[in-house]
């Protein structure tokens, strides 16, 4: 039975008409992208629109979202703690398991304390929006993630940008910040950049920040579970423990669940509990999420071979793309862009790949600069060699057809 919709008022219709006019422009620009709907769980192969395709589009680096230990932990936690918490952390929404997860994250990241948030996005918005005030300054890489940019927008601090991953430019900006005598200066960088897959030059950034008394915050959304011992992230990868004040991460990517955290000092944790707006005004994770995250940390500690497999797959896939003749940029991690120039070419390659059985997202402006459109790929530890070789064959055929390969 199809339920009939109620008649819409003139005011409701007017909003839709005005939105549809904007949407028409997106369609004309070729930027209207319908959602791709997965009909099966997130995995190395997924069914989209009835077709089974190899997925190179998720951030599920280690396949932990379907790891039996995580699923068992989530099921048991739902039984033990219920489906939801019904409160924000600061009123009645903190359960002992939230604090257990935070102790585990702090131990894993080798910091004094940690605090979890609903997502990586809300950590950045909460931390940057509450740590800095008027009279403070944030020094930010030009290609930092949107959630960092939004967090900076919410703070009243001054914002100084440096050229992407450029130590001279960062030093110049830090010197300018020092000259202006700000109360707090915070340098913020992604640990691994999500569109290019390059690693931030963290040792140089930390040195230059220390030289002017500035503090460093690193967002390891794409580094946790990928870089460093057992996937501890870029601070561990470069052995900078104790010199990075704020270690941000997400529980939504390699960790395989959902959520975000900051691993830092007890003072930072206490400050955020009182000031970070997403922490204060949005409800806490249900037990299933929390216990699955704890199980994920167990897996990272007990099954390092998963990360070794991720890197073996990464090397194999990158070598394959390179030998086919693709420009794969400067990636140093499992994020591998296939550079296409204009957005229409990236979208054409992505569409053709889908036809050939590979799901790899085309990405254009404004997510990446004009003329730097790409198809972005991320391999997982769980891809089989045969899946990767089939994907490379599809890239070869599609690349030739759209004219990226001779
Ligand atoms: C994905 C990402 C986030 C957001 O994480 P979610 O948990 O998905 O909200 C934050 N920062 C960076 C650098 C990211 O790549």
mmCIF file of C-alpha atoms and ligand atoms in Angstrom:
data_model
loop_
_atom_site.group_PDB
_atom_site.id
_atom_site.type_symbol
_atom_site.label_atom_id
_atom_site.label_comp_id
_atom_site.label_asym_id
_atom_site.label_seq_id
_atom_site.Cartn_x
_atom_site.Cartn_y
_atom_site.Cartn_z
ATOM 1 C CA UNK A 1 0.000 0.000 0.000
ATOM 2 C CA UNK A 2 1.359 3.428 -0.922
ATOM 3 C CA UNK A 3 0.641 6.058 1.729
ATOM 4 C CA UNK A 4 -0.588 9.280 0.165
ATOM 5 C CA UNK A 5 1.424 12.372 1.056
ATOM 6 C CA UNK A 6 -0.403 15.272 2.688
ATOM 7 C CA UNK A 7 -0.966 18.365 0.526
ATOM 8 C CA UNK A 8 1.913 20.814 0.953
ATOM 9 C CA UNK A 9 1.294 24.452 1.861
ATOM 10 C CA UNK A 10 2.387 27.292 -0.403
ATOM 11 C CA UNK A 11 5.287 28.087 1.965
ATOM 12 C CA UNK A 12 6.542 24.504 1.893
ATOM 13 C CA UNK A 13 6.314 24.444 -1.908
ATOM 14 C CA UNK A 14 8.121 27.784 -2.212
ATOM 15 C CA UNK A 15 11.148 26.378 -0.368
ATOM 16 C CA UNK A 16 11.283 23.365 -2.684
ATOM 17 C CA UNK A 17 11.024 25.546 -5.783
ATOM 18 C CA UNK A 18 13.895 27.700 -4.627
ATOM 19 C CA UNK A 19 16.022 24.641 -3.787
ATOM 20 C CA UNK A 20 15.202 23.003 -7.107
ATOM 21 C CA UNK A 21 16.477 26.074 -8.933
ATOM 22 C CA UNK A 22 19.855 25.653 -7.157
ATOM 23 C CA UNK A 23 19.871 21.916 -7.841
ATOM 24 C CA UNK A 24 19.261 22.598 -11.525
ATOM 25 C CA UNK A 25 22.550 24.514 -11.596
ATOM 26 C CA UNK A 26 24.364 21.529 -10.053
ATOM 27 C CA UNK A 27 22.849 19.300 -12.742
ATOM 28 C CA UNK A 28 23.955 21.690 -15.498
ATOM 29 C CA UNK A 29 27.497 21.695 -14.061
ATOM 30 C CA UNK A 30 27.542 17.891 -13.971
ATOM 31 C CA UNK A 31 28.000 17.994 -10.194
ATOM 32 C CA UNK A 32 24.699 16.417 -9.186
ATOM 33 C CA UNK A 33 25.668 13.025 -7.789
ATOM 34 C CA UNK A 34 22.966 10.626 -6.630
ATOM 35 C CA UNK A 35 23.948 8.590 -3.572
ATOM 36 C CA UNK A 36 25.401 5.178 -4.299
ATOM 37 C CA UNK A 37 23.433 2.709 -2.219
ATOM 38 C CA UNK A 38 25.181 -0.417 -0.939
ATOM 39 C CA UNK A 39 22.878 -3.427 -0.868
ATOM 40 C CA UNK A 40 25.405 -5.506 1.077
ATOM 41 C CA UNK A 41 27.690 -4.771 4.046
ATOM 42 C CA UNK A 42 30.800 -2.635 3.577
ATOM 43 C CA UNK A 43 33.416 -5.084 2.299
ATOM 44 C CA UNK A 44 36.025 -5.559 -0.430
ATOM 45 C CA UNK A 45 33.132 -6.365 -2.763
ATOM 46 C CA UNK A 46 29.742 -4.690 -2.505
ATOM 47 C CA UNK A 47 26.480 -4.825 -4.461
ATOM 48 C CA UNK A 48 25.368 -1.455 -5.886
ATOM 49 C CA UNK A 49 22.293 -1.173 -8.131
ATOM 50 C CA UNK A 50 22.151 -4.952 -8.280
ATOM 51 C CA UNK A 51 25.759 -5.361 -9.474
ATOM 52 C CA UNK A 52 28.642 -6.860 -7.511
ATOM 53 C CA UNK A 53 31.716 -4.625 -7.724
ATOM 54 C CA UNK A 54 35.169 -4.497 -6.110
ATOM 55 C CA UNK A 55 35.195 -1.529 -3.736
ATOM 56 C CA UNK A 56 38.203 0.783 -3.587
ATOM 57 C CA UNK A 57 36.178 3.575 -2.020
ATOM 58 C CA UNK A 58 35.830 2.920 1.697
ATOM 59 C CA UNK A 59 38.116 3.969 4.558
ATOM 60 C CA UNK A 60 37.725 0.519 6.066
ATOM 61 C CA UNK A 61 41.485 -0.067 5.799
ATOM 62 C CA UNK A 62 41.673 -3.244 7.846
ATOM 63 C CA UNK A 63 38.212 -4.700 7.265
ATOM 64 C CA UNK A 64 37.562 -4.372 10.998
ATOM 65 C CA UNK A 65 33.888 -3.424 10.488
ATOM 66 C CA UNK A 66 33.143 -7.107 9.828
ATOM 67 C CA UNK A 67 35.813 -8.603 12.116
ATOM 68 C CA UNK A 68 34.158 -11.333 14.233
ATOM 69 C CA UNK A 69 35.599 -9.904 17.481
ATOM 70 C CA UNK A 70 34.072 -6.474 16.828
ATOM 71 C CA UNK A 71 30.686 -7.903 15.863
ATOM 72 C CA UNK A 72 30.613 -10.161 18.933
ATOM 73 C CA UNK A 73 31.541 -7.211 21.163
ATOM 74 C CA UNK A 74 28.793 -5.040 19.646
ATOM 75 C CA UNK A 75 26.141 -7.728 20.030
ATOM 76 C CA UNK A 76 27.103 -8.484 23.636
ATOM 77 C CA UNK A 77 27.173 -4.766 24.468
ATOM 78 C CA UNK A 78 23.721 -4.177 22.988
ATOM 79 C CA UNK A 79 22.438 -6.995 25.212
ATOM 80 C CA UNK A 80 24.230 -5.685 28.288
ATOM 81 C CA UNK A 81 23.855 -1.904 27.842
ATOM 82 C CA UNK A 82 20.839 -1.450 25.552
ATOM 83 C CA UNK A 83 20.486 0.243 22.192
ATOM 84 C CA UNK A 84 21.113 3.844 23.236
ATOM 85 C CA UNK A 85 22.189 6.007 26.161
ATOM 86 C CA UNK A 86 19.433 8.623 26.208
ATOM 87 C CA UNK A 87 21.655 11.450 27.424
ATOM 88 C CA UNK A 88 24.665 13.621 26.731
ATOM 89 C CA UNK A 89 27.921 12.678 28.416
ATOM 90 C CA UNK A 90 27.784 15.609 30.871
ATOM 91 C CA UNK A 91 24.322 14.791 32.240
ATOM 92 C CA UNK A 92 23.600 11.065 32.413
ATOM 93 C CA UNK A 93 25.237 9.652 29.276
ATOM 94 C CA UNK A 94 28.637 8.591 30.620
ATOM 95 C CA UNK A 95 28.773 4.858 31.282
ATOM 96 C CA UNK A 96 31.771 3.031 32.715
ATOM 97 C CA UNK A 97 32.481 1.572 29.254
ATOM 98 C CA UNK A 98 32.959 5.095 27.806
ATOM 99 C CA UNK A 99 35.681 5.717 30.342
ATOM 100 C CA UNK A 100 37.172 2.273 29.744
ATOM 101 C CA UNK A 101 37.445 3.048 26.014
ATOM 102 C CA UNK A 102 39.071 6.394 26.817
ATOM 103 C CA UNK A 103 41.647 4.721 29.068
ATOM 104 C CA UNK A 104 42.397 2.226 26.286
ATOM 105 C CA UNK A 105 42.819 4.979 23.682
ATOM 106 C CA UNK A 106 45.147 6.949 25.979
ATOM 107 C CA UNK A 107 47.260 3.817 26.607
ATOM 108 C CA UNK A 108 47.317 3.000 22.887
ATOM 109 C CA UNK A 109 48.302 6.544 21.916
ATOM 110 C CA UNK A 110 50.672 6.854 24.905
ATOM 111 C CA UNK A 111 49.057 9.998 26.311
ATOM 112 C CA UNK A 112 47.883 10.858 29.817
ATOM 113 C CA UNK A 113 44.190 10.902 28.897
ATOM 114 C CA UNK A 114 41.709 10.898 26.044
ATOM 115 C CA UNK A 115 38.128 11.938 25.315
ATOM 116 C CA UNK A 116 35.761 10.427 22.737
ATOM 117 C CA UNK A 117 33.229 12.266 20.584
ATOM 118 C CA UNK A 118 30.409 11.187 18.264
ATOM 119 C CA UNK A 119 32.661 11.426 15.193
ATOM 120 C CA UNK A 120 36.008 12.695 13.959
ATOM 121 C CA UNK A 121 34.187 15.700 12.565
ATOM 122 C CA UNK A 122 32.767 16.648 15.953
ATOM 123 C CA UNK A 123 36.168 16.252 17.661
ATOM 124 C CA UNK A 124 37.703 18.852 15.393
ATOM 125 C CA UNK A 125 34.748 21.184 15.718
ATOM 126 C CA UNK A 126 34.681 20.674 19.494
ATOM 127 C CA UNK A 127 38.424 20.991 20.093
ATOM 128 C CA UNK A 128 39.166 23.910 17.784
ATOM 129 C CA UNK A 129 35.926 25.667 18.703
ATOM 130 C CA UNK A 130 36.682 25.535 22.423
ATOM 131 C CA UNK A 131 40.462 25.579 22.814
ATOM 132 C CA UNK A 132 41.115 28.869 21.061
ATOM 133 C CA UNK A 133 39.612 32.268 21.794
ATOM 134 C CA UNK A 134 40.035 35.845 20.637
ATOM 135 C CA UNK A 135 43.711 36.704 21.115
ATOM 136 C CA UNK A 136 44.799 33.180 20.089
ATOM 137 C CA UNK A 137 45.983 32.018 16.689
ATOM 138 C CA UNK A 138 45.674 28.824 14.688
ATOM 139 C CA UNK A 139 48.298 28.007 12.062
ATOM 140 C CA UNK A 140 46.814 25.597 9.538
ATOM 141 C CA UNK A 141 47.940 23.635 6.454
ATOM 142 C CA UNK A 142 46.051 24.855 3.377
ATOM 143 C CA UNK A 143 44.849 21.330 2.573
ATOM 144 C CA UNK A 144 43.605 20.417 6.047
ATOM 145 C CA UNK A 145 40.333 18.464 6.263
ATOM 146 C CA UNK A 146 36.970 20.259 6.114
ATOM 147 C CA UNK A 147 36.248 19.412 9.758
ATOM 148 C CA UNK A 148 39.394 21.329 10.806
ATOM 149 C CA UNK A 149 38.364 24.269 8.648
ATOM 150 C CA UNK A 150 34.870 24.247 10.176
ATOM 151 C CA UNK A 151 36.328 24.020 13.701
ATOM 152 C CA UNK A 152 38.531 27.036 13.004
ATOM 153 C CA UNK A 153 35.497 28.950 11.702
ATOM 154 C CA UNK A 154 33.743 28.355 15.016
ATOM 155 C CA UNK A 155 36.600 29.794 17.073
ATOM 156 C CA UNK A 156 37.282 33.502 17.476
ATOM 157 C CA UNK A 157 41.018 32.954 17.028
ATOM 158 C CA UNK A 158 42.956 34.447 14.121
ATOM 159 C CA UNK A 159 43.753 32.014 11.326
ATOM 160 C CA UNK A 160 47.044 31.876 9.423
ATOM 161 C CA UNK A 161 47.449 29.385 6.561
ATOM 162 C CA UNK A 162 50.700 27.872 5.313
ATOM 163 C CA UNK A 163 51.374 26.199 1.974
ATOM 164 C CA UNK A 164 50.599 22.502 1.970
ATOM 165 C CA UNK A 165 53.255 20.466 3.863
ATOM 166 C CA UNK A 166 55.760 23.295 3.310
ATOM 167 C CA UNK A 167 58.139 23.735 6.267
ATOM 168 C CA UNK A 168 59.511 27.103 5.101
ATOM 169 C CA UNK A 169 56.016 28.479 4.698
ATOM 170 C CA UNK A 170 54.997 27.081 8.120
ATOM 171 C CA UNK A 171 58.074 28.670 9.727
ATOM 172 C CA UNK A 172 57.277 32.001 8.124
ATOM 173 C CA UNK A 173 53.702 31.935 9.410
ATOM 174 C CA UNK A 174 54.792 30.804 12.895
ATOM 175 C CA UNK A 175 57.281 33.681 13.055
ATOM 176 C CA UNK A 176 54.519 36.108 12.104
ATOM 177 C CA UNK A 177 52.312 34.629 14.851
ATOM 178 C CA UNK A 178 55.100 35.027 17.403
ATOM 179 C CA UNK A 179 55.610 38.664 16.418
ATOM 180 C CA UNK A 180 51.939 39.349 17.123
ATOM 181 C CA UNK A 181 52.206 38.024 20.707
ATOM 182 C CA UNK A 182 49.186 35.774 20.717
ATOM 183 C CA UNK A 183 48.266 34.048 23.975
ATOM 184 C CA UNK A 184 48.056 30.554 22.430
ATOM 185 C CA UNK A 185 49.376 29.488 19.022
ATOM 186 C CA UNK A 186 48.239 26.094 17.763
ATOM 187 C CA UNK A 187 49.646 24.523 14.600
ATOM 188 C CA UNK A 188 47.158 22.065 13.084
ATOM 189 C CA UNK A 189 47.801 19.460 10.420
ATOM 190 C CA UNK A 190 46.300 16.286 9.032
ATOM 191 C CA UNK A 191 48.688 13.391 9.749
ATOM 192 C CA UNK A 192 47.902 11.807 6.375
ATOM 193 C CA UNK A 193 46.126 13.964 3.792
ATOM 194 C CA UNK A 194 42.918 12.322 2.699
ATOM 195 C CA UNK A 195 42.917 13.296 -0.975
ATOM 196 C CA UNK A 196 46.619 12.880 -1.835
ATOM 197 C CA UNK A 197 47.748 10.226 0.640
ATOM 198 C CA UNK A 198 50.914 12.124 1.571
ATOM 199 C CA UNK A 199 52.225 12.194 5.159
ATOM 200 C CA UNK A 200 52.637 15.530 6.965
ATOM 201 C CA UNK A 201 56.303 16.471 7.635
ATOM 202 C CA UNK A 202 55.561 16.246 11.346
ATOM 203 C CA UNK A 203 59.118 16.286 12.783
ATOM 204 C CA UNK A 204 59.897 19.549 10.974
ATOM 205 C CA UNK A 205 56.563 21.069 11.936
ATOM 206 C CA UNK A 206 57.033 20.132 15.606
ATOM 207 C CA UNK A 207 60.568 21.606 15.644
ATOM 208 C CA UNK A 208 59.451 24.869 14.091
ATOM 209 C CA UNK A 209 56.439 25.128 16.395
ATOM 210 C CA UNK A 210 58.603 24.451 19.455
ATOM 211 C CA UNK A 211 61.039 27.169 18.348
ATOM 212 C CA UNK A 212 58.320 29.813 18.777
ATOM 213 C CA UNK A 213 56.503 28.223 21.723
ATOM 214 C CA UNK A 214 53.562 26.993 19.649
ATOM 215 C CA UNK A 215 51.593 23.791 20.288
ATOM 216 C CA UNK A 216 50.940 21.065 17.690
ATOM 217 C CA UNK A 217 47.697 19.230 16.942
ATOM 218 C CA UNK A 218 47.671 16.349 14.461
ATOM 219 C CA UNK A 219 44.548 14.764 12.960
ATOM 220 C CA UNK A 220 45.375 11.103 12.405
ATOM 221 C CA UNK A 221 42.038 10.120 10.867
ATOM 222 C CA UNK A 222 43.823 8.360 7.978
ATOM 223 C CA UNK A 223 46.909 7.324 9.982
ATOM 224 C CA UNK A 224 45.419 5.438 12.926
ATOM 225 C CA UNK A 225 45.465 1.725 12.136
ATOM 226 C CA UNK A 226 47.756 2.472 9.186
ATOM 227 C CA UNK A 227 51.025 4.114 10.349
ATOM 228 C CA UNK A 228 53.184 3.608 13.439
ATOM 229 C CA UNK A 229 53.572 0.532 15.632
ATOM 230 C CA UNK A 230 50.246 -1.392 15.659
ATOM 231 C CA UNK A 231 48.729 1.577 13.817
ATOM 232 C CA UNK A 232 49.368 4.120 16.568
ATOM 233 C CA UNK A 233 49.528 6.927 13.986
ATOM 234 C CA UNK A 234 51.962 9.587 12.786
ATOM 235 C CA UNK A 235 53.151 10.689 16.243
ATOM 236 C CA UNK A 236 54.371 7.113 16.794
ATOM 237 C CA UNK A 237 55.574 6.725 13.184
ATOM 238 C CA UNK A 238 57.940 9.696 13.718
ATOM 239 C CA UNK A 239 58.566 8.926 17.415
ATOM 240 C CA UNK A 240 57.269 12.306 18.560
ATOM 241 C CA UNK A 241 55.514 11.103 21.717
ATOM 242 C CA UNK A 242 55.225 13.876 24.296
ATOM 243 C CA UNK A 243 55.781 16.617 21.705
ATOM 244 C CA UNK A 244 52.358 16.607 20.004
ATOM 245 C CA UNK A 245 49.856 18.123 22.435
ATOM 246 C CA UNK A 246 46.678 16.960 20.715
ATOM 247 C CA UNK A 247 46.381 13.639 18.878
ATOM 248 C CA UNK A 248 43.044 13.606 17.076
ATOM 249 C CA UNK A 249 41.693 10.458 15.491
ATOM 250 C CA UNK A 250 38.585 8.840 14.199
ATOM 251 C CA UNK A 251 37.025 5.541 15.163
ATOM 252 C CA UNK A 252 35.158 5.539 11.822
ATOM 253 C CA UNK A 253 37.928 4.548 9.413
ATOM 254 C CA UNK A 254 40.549 1.845 10.085
ATOM 255 C CA UNK A 255 39.060 1.258 13.545
ATOM 256 C CA UNK A 256 35.928 0.134 11.697
ATOM 257 C CA UNK A 257 33.154 1.565 13.887
ATOM 258 C CA UNK A 258 32.164 5.240 14.328
ATOM 259 C CA UNK A 259 33.335 8.093 16.513
ATOM 260 C CA UNK A 260 36.311 10.314 17.163
ATOM 261 C CA UNK A 261 38.739 11.042 19.954
ATOM 262 C CA UNK A 262 41.419 13.339 21.166
ATOM 263 C CA UNK A 263 44.348 11.781 23.023
ATOM 264 C CA UNK A 264 46.072 14.457 25.091
ATOM 265 C CA UNK A 265 46.707 15.569 28.667
ATOM 266 C CA UNK A 266 44.263 15.392 31.581
ATOM 267 C CA UNK A 267 44.061 19.206 31.414
ATOM 268 C CA UNK A 268 42.915 19.075 27.780
ATOM 269 C CA UNK A 269 40.355 16.390 28.636
ATOM 270 C CA UNK A 270 38.999 18.386 31.591
ATOM 271 C CA UNK A 271 38.815 21.544 29.486
ATOM 272 C CA UNK A 272 36.883 19.802 26.700
ATOM 273 C CA UNK A 273 34.440 18.165 29.113
ATOM 274 C CA UNK A 274 33.458 21.662 30.241
ATOM 275 C CA UNK A 275 33.715 23.588 26.979
ATOM 276 C CA UNK A 276 33.458 21.462 23.812
ATOM 277 C CA UNK A 277 29.966 22.026 22.459
ATOM 278 C CA UNK A 278 29.455 18.695 20.614
ATOM 279 C CA UNK A 279 30.467 16.939 23.842
ATOM 280 C CA UNK A 280 28.079 19.033 25.926
ATOM 281 C CA UNK A 281 25.081 19.149 23.600
ATOM 282 C CA UNK A 282 24.941 15.867 21.661
ATOM 283 C CA UNK A 283 24.239 12.416 23.096
ATOM 284 C CA UNK A 284 26.847 9.759 23.755
ATOM 285 C CA UNK A 285 27.643 6.577 21.840
ATOM 286 C CA UNK A 286 25.587 3.476 22.541
ATOM 287 C CA UNK A 287 27.411 0.567 24.185
ATOM 288 C CA UNK A 288 27.599 -1.425 20.940
ATOM 289 C CA UNK A 289 29.773 1.313 19.415
ATOM 290 C CA UNK A 290 31.933 1.652 22.517
ATOM 291 C CA UNK A 291 32.595 -2.052 23.002
ATOM 292 C CA UNK A 292 33.271 -2.614 19.286
ATOM 293 C CA UNK A 293 35.905 0.159 19.497
ATOM 294 C CA UNK A 294 37.550 -1.505 22.490
ATOM 295 C CA UNK A 295 37.573 -4.796 20.564
ATOM 296 C CA UNK A 296 39.175 -2.974 17.617
ATOM 297 C CA UNK A 297 42.045 -1.774 19.829
ATOM 298 C CA UNK A 298 42.475 -5.387 21.014
ATOM 299 C CA UNK A 299 42.707 -6.483 17.370
ATOM 300 C CA UNK A 300 45.236 -3.750 16.509
ATOM 301 C CA UNK A 301 47.380 -4.907 19.412
ATOM 302 C CA UNK A 302 46.972 -8.647 18.783
ATOM 303 C CA UNK A 303 46.872 -8.941 14.982
ATOM 304 C CA UNK A 304 49.612 -6.701 13.541
ATOM 305 C CA UNK A 305 49.650 -8.945 10.456
ATOM 306 C CA UNK A 306 46.509 -7.097 9.290
ATOM 307 C CA UNK A 307 48.507 -3.874 8.939
ATOM 308 C CA UNK A 308 51.339 -5.748 7.198
ATOM 309 C CA UNK A 309 48.799 -7.080 4.686
ATOM 310 C CA UNK A 310 47.422 -3.558 4.151
ATOM 311 C CA UNK A 311 50.893 -2.337 3.213
ATOM 312 C CA UNK A 312 51.656 -5.359 1.000
ATOM 313 C CA UNK A 313 48.396 -4.714 -0.888
ATOM 314 C CA UNK A 314 49.214 -1.014 -1.110
ATOM 315 C CA UNK A 315 52.633 -1.697 -2.663
ATOM 316 C CA UNK A 316 51.164 -4.211 -5.120
ATOM 317 C CA UNK A 317 48.339 -1.913 -6.244
ATOM 318 C CA UNK A 318 50.484 1.218 -6.558
ATOM 319 C CA UNK A 319 53.129 -0.671 -8.569
ATOM 320 C CA UNK A 320 50.371 -1.981 -10.855
ATOM 321 C CA UNK A 321 48.871 1.462 -11.498
ATOM 322 C CA UNK A 322 52.313 2.971 -12.062
ATOM 323 C CA UNK A 323 53.373 0.296 -14.535
ATOM 324 C CA UNK A 324 50.138 0.808 -16.482
ATOM 325 C CA UNK A 325 51.275 4.418 -16.914
ATOM 326 C CA UNK A 326 48.898 6.290 -14.591
ATOM 327 C CA UNK A 327 49.958 9.446 -12.734
ATOM 328 C CA UNK A 328 49.373 8.501 -9.094
ATOM 329 C CA UNK A 329 50.654 11.687 -7.451
ATOM 330 C CA UNK A 330 52.820 11.732 -4.319
ATOM 331 C CA UNK A 331 50.980 9.271 -2.120
ATOM 332 C CA UNK A 332 52.945 7.494 0.626
ATOM 333 C CA UNK A 333 50.006 5.571 2.070
ATOM 334 C CA UNK A 334 47.142 3.272 0.975
ATOM 335 C CA UNK A 335 45.267 6.339 -0.355
ATOM 336 C CA UNK A 336 46.210 6.378 -4.029
ATOM 337 C CA UNK A 337 44.828 9.043 -6.376
ATOM 338 C CA UNK A 338 44.683 8.420 -10.112
ATOM 339 C CA UNK A 339 45.119 11.924 -11.489
ATOM 340 C CA UNK A 340 42.716 12.873 -14.296
ATOM 341 C CA UNK A 341 42.976 16.661 -14.778
ATOM 342 C CA UNK A 342 39.478 18.026 -15.289
ATOM 343 C CA UNK A 343 36.532 16.775 -13.260
ATOM 344 C CA UNK A 344 34.676 15.455 -16.322
ATOM 345 C CA UNK A 345 37.547 13.037 -16.977
ATOM 346 C CA UNK A 346 37.574 11.805 -13.375
ATOM 347 C CA UNK A 347 33.817 11.260 -13.450
ATOM 348 C CA UNK A 348 34.050 9.494 -16.838
ATOM 349 C CA UNK A 349 36.790 7.171 -15.541
ATOM 350 C CA UNK A 350 34.851 6.461 -12.353
ATOM 351 C CA UNK A 351 31.644 5.698 -14.289
ATOM 352 C CA UNK A 352 33.470 3.404 -16.686
ATOM 353 C CA UNK A 353 35.233 1.591 -13.833
ATOM 354 C CA UNK A 354 31.841 0.942 -12.273
ATOM 355 C CA UNK A 355 30.711 -0.602 -15.580
ATOM 356 C CA UNK A 356 33.820 -2.811 -15.487
ATOM 357 C CA UNK A 357 33.095 -3.916 -11.926
ATOM 358 C CA UNK A 358 35.151 -1.492 -9.801
ATOM 359 C CA UNK A 359 33.794 1.136 -7.418
ATOM 360 C CA UNK A 360 36.320 3.995 -7.206
ATOM 361 C CA UNK A 361 35.018 7.476 -6.517
ATOM 362 C CA UNK A 362 35.710 10.380 -8.874
ATOM 363 C CA UNK A 363 36.581 13.556 -6.949
ATOM 364 C CA UNK A 364 36.610 17.083 -8.337
ATOM 365 C CA UNK A 365 36.465 20.718 -7.281
ATOM 366 C CA UNK A 366 35.829 21.926 -4.565
ATOM 367 C CA UNK A 367 37.046 18.815 -2.696
ATOM 368 C CA UNK A 368 40.343 19.071 -4.633
ATOM 369 C CA UNK A 369 41.732 22.099 -6.566
ATOM 370 C CA UNK A 370 40.559 22.897 -10.135
ATOM 371 C CA UNK A 371 42.440 20.827 -12.704
ATOM 372 C CA UNK A 372 43.452 18.237 -10.084
ATOM 373 C CA UNK A 373 40.426 15.987 -10.326
ATOM 374 C CA UNK A 374 41.102 12.355 -9.662
ATOM 375 C CA UNK A 375 39.726 8.919 -9.033
ATOM 376 C CA UNK A 376 40.652 8.116 -5.463
ATOM 377 C CA UNK A 377 41.415 4.547 -4.448
ATOM 378 C CA UNK A 378 42.013 3.001 -1.041
ATOM 379 C CA UNK A 379 43.008 -0.638 -0.816
ATOM 380 C CA UNK A 380 42.243 -2.660 2.288
ATOM 381 C CA UNK A 381 44.133 -5.399 4.108
ATOM 382 C CA UNK A 382 41.255 -7.688 3.196
ATOM 383 C CA UNK A 383 41.451 -7.311 -0.604
ATOM 384 C CA UNK A 384 42.698 -10.551 -2.173
ATOM 385 C CA UNK A 385 45.498 -10.442 -4.788
ATOM 386 C CA UNK A 386 42.949 -11.622 -7.349
ATOM 387 C CA UNK A 387 40.581 -8.733 -6.531
ATOM 388 C CA UNK A 388 43.412 -6.233 -6.896
ATOM 389 C CA UNK A 389 44.514 -7.713 -10.220
ATOM 390 C CA UNK A 390 40.931 -7.637 -11.519
ATOM 391 C CA UNK A 391 40.740 -3.999 -10.432
ATOM 392 C CA UNK A 392 44.016 -3.214 -12.256
ATOM 393 C CA UNK A 393 42.640 -4.841 -15.426
ATOM 394 C CA UNK A 394 39.538 -2.649 -15.166
ATOM 395 C CA UNK A 395 41.742 0.444 -14.693
ATOM 396 C CA UNK A 396 43.738 -0.481 -17.788
ATOM 397 C CA UNK A 397 40.653 -0.936 -19.971
ATOM 398 C CA UNK A 398 38.865 2.154 -18.629
ATOM 399 C CA UNK A 399 42.034 4.294 -18.723
ATOM 400 C CA UNK A 400 42.531 3.484 -22.416
ATOM 401 C CA UNK A 401 38.911 4.159 -23.264
ATOM 402 C CA UNK A 402 38.850 7.614 -21.641
ATOM 403 C CA UNK A 403 42.245 8.481 -23.159
ATOM 404 C CA UNK A 404 44.331 8.640 -19.957
ATOM 405 C CA UNK A 405 46.476 5.733 -21.188
ATOM 406 C CA UNK A 406 47.971 5.343 -24.636
HETATM 407 C C1 LIG B 1 37.404 11.489 7.796
HETATM 408 C C2 LIG B 1 38.106 12.567 8.516
HETATM 409 C C3 LIG B 1 37.511 13.181 9.623
HETATM 410 C C4 LIG B 1 36.103 12.886 10.048
HETATM 411 O O1 LIG B 1 35.986 11.672 10.704
HETATM 412 P P1 LIG B 1 34.539 11.049 10.954
HETATM 413 O O2 LIG B 1 34.732 10.124 12.079
HETATM 414 O O3 LIG B 1 34.129 10.400 9.680
HETATM 415 O O4 LIG B 1 33.629 12.198 11.292
HETATM 416 C C5 LIG B 1 38.249 14.125 10.309
HETATM 417 N N1 LIG B 1 39.494 14.467 9.918
HETATM 418 C C6 LIG B 1 40.088 13.915 8.841
HETATM 419 C C7 LIG B 1 41.478 14.322 8.464
HETATM 420 C C8 LIG B 1 39.403 12.947 8.091
HETATM 421 O O5 LIG B 1 39.987 12.389 7.026
#
